[in-house]
Amino acid sequence: MEPTTKTETLDIEGMTCASCAAAVEKSLSRAPGVQSALVNFATEKATVQYLPGQASPATLKEAVVNAGYSVTERPPDTSAAERSAETDRQKALAYQKLKRRFWVAVGLVVVIMPLSMLMLWPAMMQRVNVQWLNYLLLLLTLPVLGYSGREFYVSAWNGFKHRSANMDTLIAVGTGAAFFYSLAATVVPGFFTSRGLMPEVYYDTTATIIALILLGKVMELRAKTQTSAAMRSLIGLQAKTARVVRPGGAEVDVPIEQVQLGDIVVVRPGEKVATDGRITEGQSSLNEAMLTGESLPVEKQTGDSVFGATLNKTGSFRFEVTKVGADTMLSQIVKLVEDAQGSRAPIQRLADKVSAIFVPTVVVIAILTFVLWFDLAPVDTRLPLALVNFVAVLIIACPCALGLATPTAIMVSTGKGAEHGVLIRNAEALEKAYQVNTVLLDKTGTITKGEPAVTDFVAPGQDGPRLLQLVAAVERQSEHPLAEAVVRHADDQGADKLTATGFRAVEGKGAAATVDGQAVLIGNRRLLTDEGVTLSPELTAQAEQLLSQAKTLLYVAVAGQAVGLVGVADTVRDTSVAAIKKLQALGIEVVMMTGDNPQTAAQVAGQVGITRYFAEVLPADKAGKVKELQGEGRIVAMVGDGINDAPALAQADIGLAIGSGTDVAMEAAGITLMRSDLNGVVTAIELSRQTIRTIKQNLFFAFVYNTLGIPIAAGLLYPFFGILLSPMLAAGAMALSSVSVLTNSLRLRSFDNH
Amino acid sequence: MDTTAIIVTIVGLGLVAFVLWYFFFSARQAASAVSSSSGVQEVAITVKGGYSPDIIEVEKGKPVQLSFYRNEENSCSEELLMPDFSIRRDLPAFKTTLVELLPEKAGTFPFTCGMGMLRGSLVVK
Ligand SMILES: [Cu+2]
């Protein structure tokens, strides 16, 4: 038999140059059983083809180690949970470091400040050697620059080499200028005094600016971790272990990573479902709020799907694993939210353009400020005034508030949406939903449950419950959707189950069987006519009344006598009326469309409080109706569930796919509602309105802060009011600006839709 | 205006001109992707105060694998944003992070750090 090769990808660690890659490749190629080995230095990956009998991942690893490098162990499909745990750890470490740098700066500033203040008392000045004091201050300031502020200078330099400039550039240039001026005044004071200048030092300014900016960064980092809190709690829901039933029947707890497709997993009351699957045994009610936002438990029985991370409430059951790892519903949701968080909202575009040119522009303004002050101020104070204003301009300008304005709000709101079972595909969808003024609802499956249900059971002069038992016995054997509705109704009523014999389905008409020795017929009117059964005037009158309510009728005959009527209709969801009312209260016009006849359409529309509707819309015309509304100048949100809604969902300004939906509908929709009711539409629109409002506030704040802050720092108020902004105040303002934008975004966390 | 003021003015304006030229008008480095044997266009990018290379040329319709090696700890570069591809990724310090995408349209697609300060672009041809 021809041996088949296997391919393995290894992550190589420790390669520093292309020749390292060559060495690893050589070592791998020479290993027994290896047919080919390819090492990519850039990606640090080796792709190896080998014969499974002669080599194994372990021997390949050995070959790499022999070459002097190592293999990073990584599970083939890192789940979101693992990835997030790793970045969380890194971020926690960075936070610790930052805090340490901040506290060192604070400790030194506490000493530097009072020492600098000494100069303010002429009496003290006499007793202290200024020269020595300056050297002492210099000594104390050096660690603030070299340790606490080091990152700013390194980053500014790296950026400069790349012809890019960031906020660190501004801080570095600003504090650097203040420091070097002070250094000169300390080392060569004669240079200043000979020109009639006081050799002033700004060590306190330099150190304080760094301490304040670090404070801003500490607060920013803390707030930033909160923006993804919703996401992290979602990821954290994943179960760690699963109780798998081994072939012998033994139940073993295994780590979730080891669960495989087809495994049978046991879930007891109060436990989390480990992964996605289908119930094979038992029944229970599950809380699926974490995935759908629906707080009521959902009944599940054999054959029903269960999802990882949901909570089992009452019963115990077993399920067969159908999805693991990245394929599970939870992972899909996490992926979707992550994608949304990486997308760009059109509203951000202006801010993006501004950020791109922001820092160099500020540097230019700062230089011009320096020149103007130097040229216009009195000769004996021009240098310090020019310097102070130069530093203030650099320090107050903060591009981060601008950069943080949109993404932080989107991070919080997409996470919040997921908590409520509203999955937002991208930031653009969020922005579109905000503008919506018309919501077009597809009737079936959206306003209504989308499946027929028994609404009327008419049995004049009969034993009703008994008749229901007879009818249900026949329908239990039928596979017609209407029959299913009857059976469900009978089960809900707790009717006894009888057995039917001689079942016979009559194509297009109904069914017949013998129950308890009696011939039972159930079907449409033609069935009864064809079987020679006549309707009593009383039943005929009842039938006409039900038909006028746009219901579908099933006629029942027992032993050749027409005895009853079953009215079946697609029923309105319990939540539809309230949700539509809420949408209307938000100033949105709600329009319905349906393939039903005008009579049925009018009936349902009236029931839920909709005044405008389209009836007899063919599936192919749905997108046309969306266009028609758009033609009226409306911004349309289309809500639908089925595959045939996809074109309309795509045509709409924003599509909302309802229910866990089909993949096609989800692809076409900007927003997916995990819960099958219209409240999700309200949540989505309210959330988008609140988010866009927050973003607008943030952008307004960031723009205003910079457009006002820079001229004030440049000294524009000085000629009129004698106001100059001290660089330390500028540093405080700068630290506050990004923190306040973040805090504003975090307010979205309190979003709640009731 | 005395001599010192004139010197300061001239030096200041010279610096302004330099800043404008250096950040906006000077030449940038561009790099084309290398197609691997499997048809994936691979590009290695170092992140250190910026992206080098910062202009990356790739072909349309073929999968692209960008490997970002973040060679610093500075917080500005810790996040990578490629909004046109809905990608937001954390770049751990001193590690390589792989970003895979499929360019379906030609055009220039910017990528930036989390705050939009560091910039680069993917040019799809
Ligand atoms: Cu800043």
mmCIF file of C-alpha atoms in Angstrom, chain A residues 140-398:
data_model
loop_
_atom_site.group_PDB
_atom_site.id
_atom_site.type_symbol
_atom_site.label_atom_id
_atom_site.label_comp_id
_atom_site.label_asym_id
_atom_site.label_seq_id
_atom_site.Cartn_x
_atom_site.Cartn_y
_atom_site.Cartn_z
ATOM 1 C CA LEU A 140 16.237 64.271 41.233
ATOM 2 C CA THR A 141 14.712 64.900 37.794
ATOM 3 C CA LEU A 142 16.962 62.520 35.896
ATOM 4 C CA PRO A 143 15.216 59.335 37.113
ATOM 5 C CA VAL A 144 11.836 60.862 36.238
ATOM 6 C CA LEU A 145 13.017 61.274 32.667
ATOM 7 C CA GLY A 146 15.206 58.225 32.445
ATOM 8 C CA TYR A 147 12.899 55.760 34.150
ATOM 9 C CA SER A 148 9.337 57.053 34.382
ATOM 10 C CA GLY A 149 9.313 58.942 31.107
ATOM 11 C CA ARG A 150 11.724 56.781 29.196
ATOM 12 C CA GLU A 151 9.029 55.238 27.022
ATOM 13 C CA PHE A 152 7.974 58.630 25.666
ATOM 14 C CA TYR A 153 11.459 59.387 24.369
ATOM 15 C CA VAL A 154 12.085 55.933 22.964
ATOM 16 C CA SER A 155 8.733 55.912 21.229
ATOM 17 C CA ALA A 156 9.134 59.447 19.918
ATOM 18 C CA TRP A 157 12.529 58.555 18.511
ATOM 19 C CA ASN A 158 11.298 55.338 16.923
ATOM 20 C CA GLY A 159 8.396 57.247 15.453
ATOM 21 C CA PHE A 160 10.665 59.980 14.161
ATOM 22 C CA LYS A 161 12.768 57.420 12.336
ATOM 23 C CA HIS A 162 9.574 56.180 10.691
ATOM 24 C CA ARG A 163 8.429 59.649 9.807
ATOM 25 C CA SER A 164 5.451 59.181 11.999
ATOM 26 C CA ALA A 165 4.603 61.209 15.049
ATOM 27 C CA ASN A 166 2.360 60.334 17.945
ATOM 28 C CA MET A 167 1.395 61.856 21.245
ATOM 29 C CA ASP A 168 4.686 60.657 22.697
ATOM 30 C CA THR A 169 6.448 62.906 20.204
ATOM 31 C CA LEU A 170 4.658 65.901 21.671
ATOM 32 C CA ILE A 171 5.434 64.923 25.245
ATOM 33 C CA ALA A 172 9.038 64.126 24.426
ATOM 34 C CA VAL A 173 9.680 67.359 22.570
ATOM 35 C CA GLY A 174 7.848 69.417 25.199
ATOM 36 C CA THR A 175 9.474 67.985 28.289
ATOM 37 C CA GLY A 176 12.766 67.621 26.455
ATOM 38 C CA ALA A 177 12.832 71.343 25.640
ATOM 39 C CA ALA A 178 12.049 72.289 29.246
ATOM 40 C CA PHE A 179 14.684 69.898 30.505
ATOM 41 C CA PHE A 180 17.496 70.945 28.213
ATOM 42 C CA TYR A 181 16.813 74.605 28.857
ATOM 43 C CA SER A 182 17.062 73.900 32.596
ATOM 44 C CA LEU A 183 20.170 71.821 32.082
ATOM 45 C CA ALA A 184 21.853 74.694 30.277
ATOM 46 C CA ALA A 185 20.816 77.103 33.014
ATOM 47 C CA THR A 186 22.295 74.745 35.586
ATOM 48 C CA VAL A 187 25.572 73.964 33.882
ATOM 49 C CA VAL A 188 26.372 77.273 32.203
ATOM 50 C CA PRO A 189 24.379 79.926 34.114
ATOM 51 C CA GLY A 190 26.923 82.490 32.968
ATOM 52 C CA PHE A 191 25.600 82.262 29.430
ATOM 53 C CA PHE A 192 22.228 83.543 30.668
ATOM 54 C CA THR A 193 23.381 86.157 33.163
ATOM 55 C CA SER A 194 25.765 87.720 30.663
ATOM 56 C CA ARG A 195 22.715 88.352 28.453
ATOM 57 C CA GLY A 196 20.705 89.842 31.276
ATOM 58 C CA LEU A 197 18.580 86.696 31.774
ATOM 59 C CA MET A 198 17.800 84.874 34.990
ATOM 60 C CA PRO A 199 19.109 81.298 34.697
ATOM 61 C CA GLU A 200 15.719 79.821 35.546
ATOM 62 C CA VAL A 201 15.200 76.077 35.762
ATOM 63 C CA TYR A 202 12.013 74.130 34.922
ATOM 64 C CA TYR A 203 12.776 70.817 36.561
ATOM 65 C CA ASP A 204 9.531 70.907 38.519
ATOM 66 C CA THR A 205 7.593 71.521 35.310
ATOM 67 C CA THR A 206 9.324 68.681 33.516
ATOM 68 C CA ALA A 207 8.828 66.192 36.324
ATOM 69 C CA THR A 208 5.237 67.203 36.997
ATOM 70 C CA ILE A 209 4.250 66.967 33.355
ATOM 71 C CA ILE A 210 5.589 63.433 33.189
ATOM 72 C CA ALA A 211 3.860 62.448 36.428
ATOM 73 C CA LEU A 212 0.547 63.917 35.258
ATOM 74 C CA ILE A 213 0.679 62.292 31.861
ATOM 75 C CA LEU A 214 1.492 58.978 33.461
ATOM 76 C CA LEU A 215 -1.495 59.480 35.742
ATOM 77 C CA GLY A 216 -3.618 60.023 32.647
ATOM 78 C CA LYS A 217 -2.201 56.855 31.128
ATOM 79 C CA VAL A 218 -2.852 54.797 34.247
ATOM 80 C CA MET A 219 -6.456 55.970 34.315
ATOM 81 C CA GLU A 220 -6.790 55.454 30.584
ATOM 82 C CA LEU A 221 -5.520 51.903 30.727
ATOM 83 C CA ARG A 222 -7.843 51.059 33.584
ATOM 84 C CA ALA A 223 -10.827 52.483 31.734
ATOM 85 C CA LYS A 224 -9.796 50.791 28.510
ATOM 86 C CA THR A 225 -9.867 47.348 30.075
ATOM 87 C CA GLN A 226 -13.433 48.071 31.096
ATOM 88 C CA THR A 227 -14.480 48.797 27.534
ATOM 89 C CA SER A 228 -14.009 45.156 26.678
ATOM 90 C CA ALA A 229 -15.499 43.867 29.922
ATOM 91 C CA ALA A 230 -18.675 42.642 28.243
ATOM 92 C CA MET A 231 -16.647 40.706 25.701
ATOM 93 C CA ARG A 232 -14.439 39.168 28.324
ATOM 94 C CA SER A 233 -17.377 38.078 30.413
ATOM 95 C CA LEU A 234 -18.864 36.522 27.275
ATOM 96 C CA ILE A 235 -15.672 34.594 26.626
ATOM 97 C CA GLY A 236 -15.489 33.676 30.297
ATOM 98 C CA LEU A 237 -18.819 31.897 30.032
ATOM 99 C CA GLN A 238 -17.234 29.012 28.213
ATOM 100 C CA ALA A 239 -17.262 25.826 30.240
ATOM 101 C CA LYS A 240 -13.866 24.496 31.287
ATOM 102 C CA THR A 241 -14.729 20.819 31.429
ATOM 103 C CA ALA A 242 -17.325 18.426 30.066
ATOM 104 C CA ARG A 243 -18.611 15.166 31.528
ATOM 105 C CA VAL A 244 -18.182 12.757 28.663
ATOM 106 C CA VAL A 245 -19.753 9.290 28.603
ATOM 107 C CA ARG A 246 -17.148 6.729 27.610
ATOM 108 C CA PRO A 247 -18.136 3.743 25.465
ATOM 109 C CA GLY A 248 -18.215 1.562 28.585
ATOM 110 C CA GLY A 249 -20.741 3.890 30.189
ATOM 111 C CA ALA A 250 -18.331 5.517 32.596
ATOM 112 C CA GLU A 251 -18.662 9.291 32.980
ATOM 113 C CA VAL A 252 -15.378 11.190 32.894
ATOM 114 C CA ASP A 253 -14.679 14.881 33.340
ATOM 115 C CA VAL A 254 -12.416 16.018 30.533
ATOM 116 C CA PRO A 255 -11.017 19.449 29.666
ATOM 117 C CA ILE A 256 -13.190 21.151 27.084
ATOM 118 C CA GLU A 257 -10.366 21.128 24.524
ATOM 119 C CA GLN A 258 -10.443 17.350 24.440
ATOM 120 C CA VAL A 259 -14.133 17.029 23.662
ATOM 121 C CA GLN A 260 -14.654 15.662 20.171
ATOM 122 C CA LEU A 261 -17.453 15.616 17.653
ATOM 123 C CA GLY A 262 -19.825 12.743 18.343
ATOM 124 C CA ASP A 263 -19.004 12.493 22.035
ATOM 125 C CA ILE A 264 -21.947 12.029 24.371
ATOM 126 C CA VAL A 265 -21.940 14.569 27.188
ATOM 127 C CA VAL A 266 -24.001 14.475 30.387
ATOM 128 C CA VAL A 267 -25.457 17.673 31.820
ATOM 129 C CA ARG A 268 -27.003 17.759 35.294
ATOM 130 C CA PRO A 269 -29.304 20.420 36.711
ATOM 131 C CA GLY A 270 -27.501 23.662 37.491
ATOM 132 C CA GLU A 271 -24.599 22.839 35.207
ATOM 133 C CA LYS A 272 -23.323 24.679 32.168
ATOM 134 C CA VAL A 273 -23.664 23.038 28.782
ATOM 135 C CA ALA A 274 -20.100 22.381 27.658
ATOM 136 C CA THR A 275 -20.434 22.804 23.913
ATOM 137 C CA ASP A 276 -23.006 22.728 21.101
ATOM 138 C CA GLY A 277 -24.924 19.549 20.419
ATOM 139 C CA ARG A 278 -28.240 17.747 20.095
ATOM 140 C CA ILE A 279 -30.098 16.130 22.978
ATOM 141 C CA THR A 280 -30.161 12.362 22.694
ATOM 142 C CA GLU A 281 -31.742 11.543 26.008
ATOM 143 C CA GLY A 282 -33.766 13.414 28.612
ATOM 144 C CA GLN A 283 -35.317 16.828 28.679
ATOM 145 C CA SER A 284 -34.868 20.024 30.578
ATOM 146 C CA SER A 285 -35.342 23.739 30.554
ATOM 147 C CA LEU A 286 -32.296 25.847 29.774
ATOM 148 C CA ASN A 287 -31.408 29.433 30.408
ATOM 149 C CA GLU A 288 -30.009 30.745 27.130
ATOM 150 C CA ALA A 289 -29.889 34.388 28.183
ATOM 151 C CA MET A 290 -26.120 34.533 27.697
ATOM 152 C CA LEU A 291 -26.538 33.852 23.991
ATOM 153 C CA THR A 292 -29.957 35.232 23.149
ATOM 154 C CA GLY A 293 -30.672 37.799 25.836
ATOM 155 C CA GLU A 294 -33.941 35.956 26.502
ATOM 156 C CA SER A 295 -34.316 35.663 30.241
ATOM 157 C CA LEU A 296 -37.071 33.041 30.235
ATOM 158 C CA PRO A 297 -35.877 29.438 30.272
ATOM 159 C CA VAL A 298 -36.379 27.452 27.080
ATOM 160 C CA GLU A 299 -37.854 23.932 27.121
ATOM 161 C CA LYS A 300 -35.721 21.347 25.353
ATOM 162 C CA GLN A 301 -36.308 17.700 24.622
ATOM 163 C CA THR A 302 -34.750 14.887 22.673
ATOM 164 C CA GLY A 303 -33.692 16.080 19.241
ATOM 165 C CA ASP A 304 -33.455 19.739 20.213
ATOM 166 C CA SER A 305 -30.228 21.683 19.890
ATOM 167 C CA VAL A 306 -28.354 22.899 22.940
ATOM 168 C CA PHE A 307 -25.573 25.472 22.960
ATOM 169 C CA GLY A 308 -22.350 25.759 24.887
ATOM 170 C CA ALA A 309 -22.276 28.218 27.823
ATOM 171 C CA THR A 310 -26.037 28.033 28.382
ATOM 172 C CA LEU A 311 -27.244 26.991 31.799
ATOM 173 C CA ASN A 312 -29.218 23.830 32.489
ATOM 174 C CA LYS A 313 -31.976 24.523 35.010
ATOM 175 C CA THR A 314 -34.226 21.612 35.859
ATOM 176 C CA GLY A 315 -33.640 18.256 34.233
ATOM 177 C CA SER A 316 -30.681 16.096 33.444
ATOM 178 C CA PHE A 317 -29.916 15.162 29.855
ATOM 179 C CA ARG A 318 -27.337 13.776 27.501
ATOM 180 C CA PHE A 319 -26.370 15.316 24.229
ATOM 181 C CA GLU A 320 -24.271 14.424 21.268
ATOM 182 C CA VAL A 321 -21.550 16.936 20.461
ATOM 183 C CA THR A 322 -22.094 18.520 17.036
ATOM 184 C CA LYS A 323 -19.736 21.492 17.284
ATOM 185 C CA VAL A 324 -16.551 22.231 19.170
ATOM 186 C CA GLY A 325 -14.068 25.068 19.536
ATOM 187 C CA ALA A 326 -14.321 27.887 17.062
ATOM 188 C CA ASP A 327 -17.492 26.475 15.471
ATOM 189 C CA THR A 328 -19.704 26.805 18.513
ATOM 190 C CA MET A 329 -22.392 29.424 18.725
ATOM 191 C CA LEU A 330 -20.537 31.213 21.539
ATOM 192 C CA SER A 331 -17.326 31.378 19.514
ATOM 193 C CA GLN A 332 -19.249 32.624 16.500
ATOM 194 C CA ILE A 333 -20.802 35.379 18.568
ATOM 195 C CA VAL A 334 -17.432 36.339 20.006
ATOM 196 C CA LYS A 335 -15.946 36.379 16.506
ATOM 197 C CA LEU A 336 -18.763 38.540 15.187
ATOM 198 C CA VAL A 337 -18.425 41.035 18.020
ATOM 199 C CA GLU A 338 -14.641 41.104 17.606
ATOM 200 C CA ASP A 339 -15.039 41.836 13.910
ATOM 201 C CA ALA A 340 -17.480 44.617 14.646
ATOM 202 C CA GLN A 341 -15.045 46.132 17.094
ATOM 203 C CA GLY A 342 -12.382 46.207 14.421
ATOM 204 C CA SER A 343 -14.557 47.972 11.892
ATOM 205 C CA ARG A 344 -14.698 51.678 11.273
ATOM 206 C CA ALA A 345 -17.706 53.884 11.662
ATOM 207 C CA PRO A 346 -18.129 56.411 8.855
ATOM 208 C CA ILE A 347 -18.510 59.080 11.544
ATOM 209 C CA GLN A 348 -14.871 58.455 12.503
ATOM 210 C CA ARG A 349 -13.555 59.458 9.101
ATOM 211 C CA LEU A 350 -13.053 63.120 9.847
ATOM 212 C CA ALA A 351 -11.309 62.310 13.115
ATOM 213 C CA ASP A 352 -9.076 59.859 11.222
ATOM 214 C CA LYS A 353 -8.099 62.531 8.745
ATOM 215 C CA VAL A 354 -7.346 64.971 11.535
ATOM 216 C CA SER A 355 -5.307 62.443 13.541
ATOM 217 C CA ALA A 356 -3.165 61.663 10.533
ATOM 218 C CA ILE A 357 -1.838 65.217 10.343
ATOM 219 C CA PHE A 358 -2.387 66.170 13.950
ATOM 220 C CA VAL A 359 1.004 65.816 15.593
ATOM 221 C CA PRO A 360 3.198 67.419 12.919
ATOM 222 C CA THR A 361 0.707 70.278 12.734
ATOM 223 C CA VAL A 362 0.897 70.811 16.480
ATOM 224 C CA VAL A 363 4.693 70.784 16.332
ATOM 225 C CA VAL A 364 4.529 73.472 13.645
ATOM 226 C CA ILE A 365 2.125 75.563 15.742
ATOM 227 C CA ALA A 366 4.419 75.165 18.751
ATOM 228 C CA ILE A 367 7.456 76.340 16.794
ATOM 229 C CA LEU A 368 5.547 79.342 15.481
ATOM 230 C CA THR A 369 4.390 80.097 19.018
ATOM 231 C CA PHE A 370 7.979 80.077 20.160
ATOM 232 C CA VAL A 371 9.091 82.389 17.364
ATOM 233 C CA LEU A 372 6.243 84.846 17.877
ATOM 234 C CA TRP A 373 6.749 85.067 21.618
ATOM 235 C CA PHE A 374 10.444 85.469 21.159
ATOM 236 C CA ASP A 375 9.977 88.257 18.646
ATOM 237 C CA LEU A 376 7.173 90.107 20.404
ATOM 238 C CA ALA A 377 7.815 89.734 24.140
ATOM 239 C CA PRO A 378 10.052 92.138 26.108
ATOM 240 C CA VAL A 379 13.693 91.258 25.588
ATOM 241 C CA ASP A 380 14.492 90.290 29.178
ATOM 242 C CA THR A 381 11.645 87.734 29.475
ATOM 243 C CA ARG A 382 11.277 86.595 25.863
ATOM 244 C CA LEU A 383 13.222 83.380 26.121
ATOM 245 C CA PRO A 384 11.409 81.933 29.170
ATOM 246 C CA LEU A 385 8.013 83.096 27.855
ATOM 247 C CA ALA A 386 8.647 81.604 24.434
ATOM 248 C CA LEU A 387 9.791 78.374 26.034
ATOM 249 C CA VAL A 388 6.879 78.046 28.461
ATOM 250 C CA ASN A 389 4.294 78.620 25.718
ATOM 251 C CA PHE A 390 6.100 76.303 23.342
ATOM 252 C CA VAL A 391 5.976 73.542 25.953
ATOM 253 C CA ALA A 392 2.350 74.278 26.854
ATOM 254 C CA VAL A 393 1.204 73.959 23.228
ATOM 255 C CA LEU A 394 2.984 70.644 22.794
ATOM 256 C CA ILE A 395 1.681 69.212 26.041
ATOM 257 C CA ILE A 396 -1.955 70.246 25.830
ATOM 258 C CA ALA A 397 -2.536 68.911 22.323
ATOM 259 C CA CYS A 398 -3.734 65.363 22.707
#
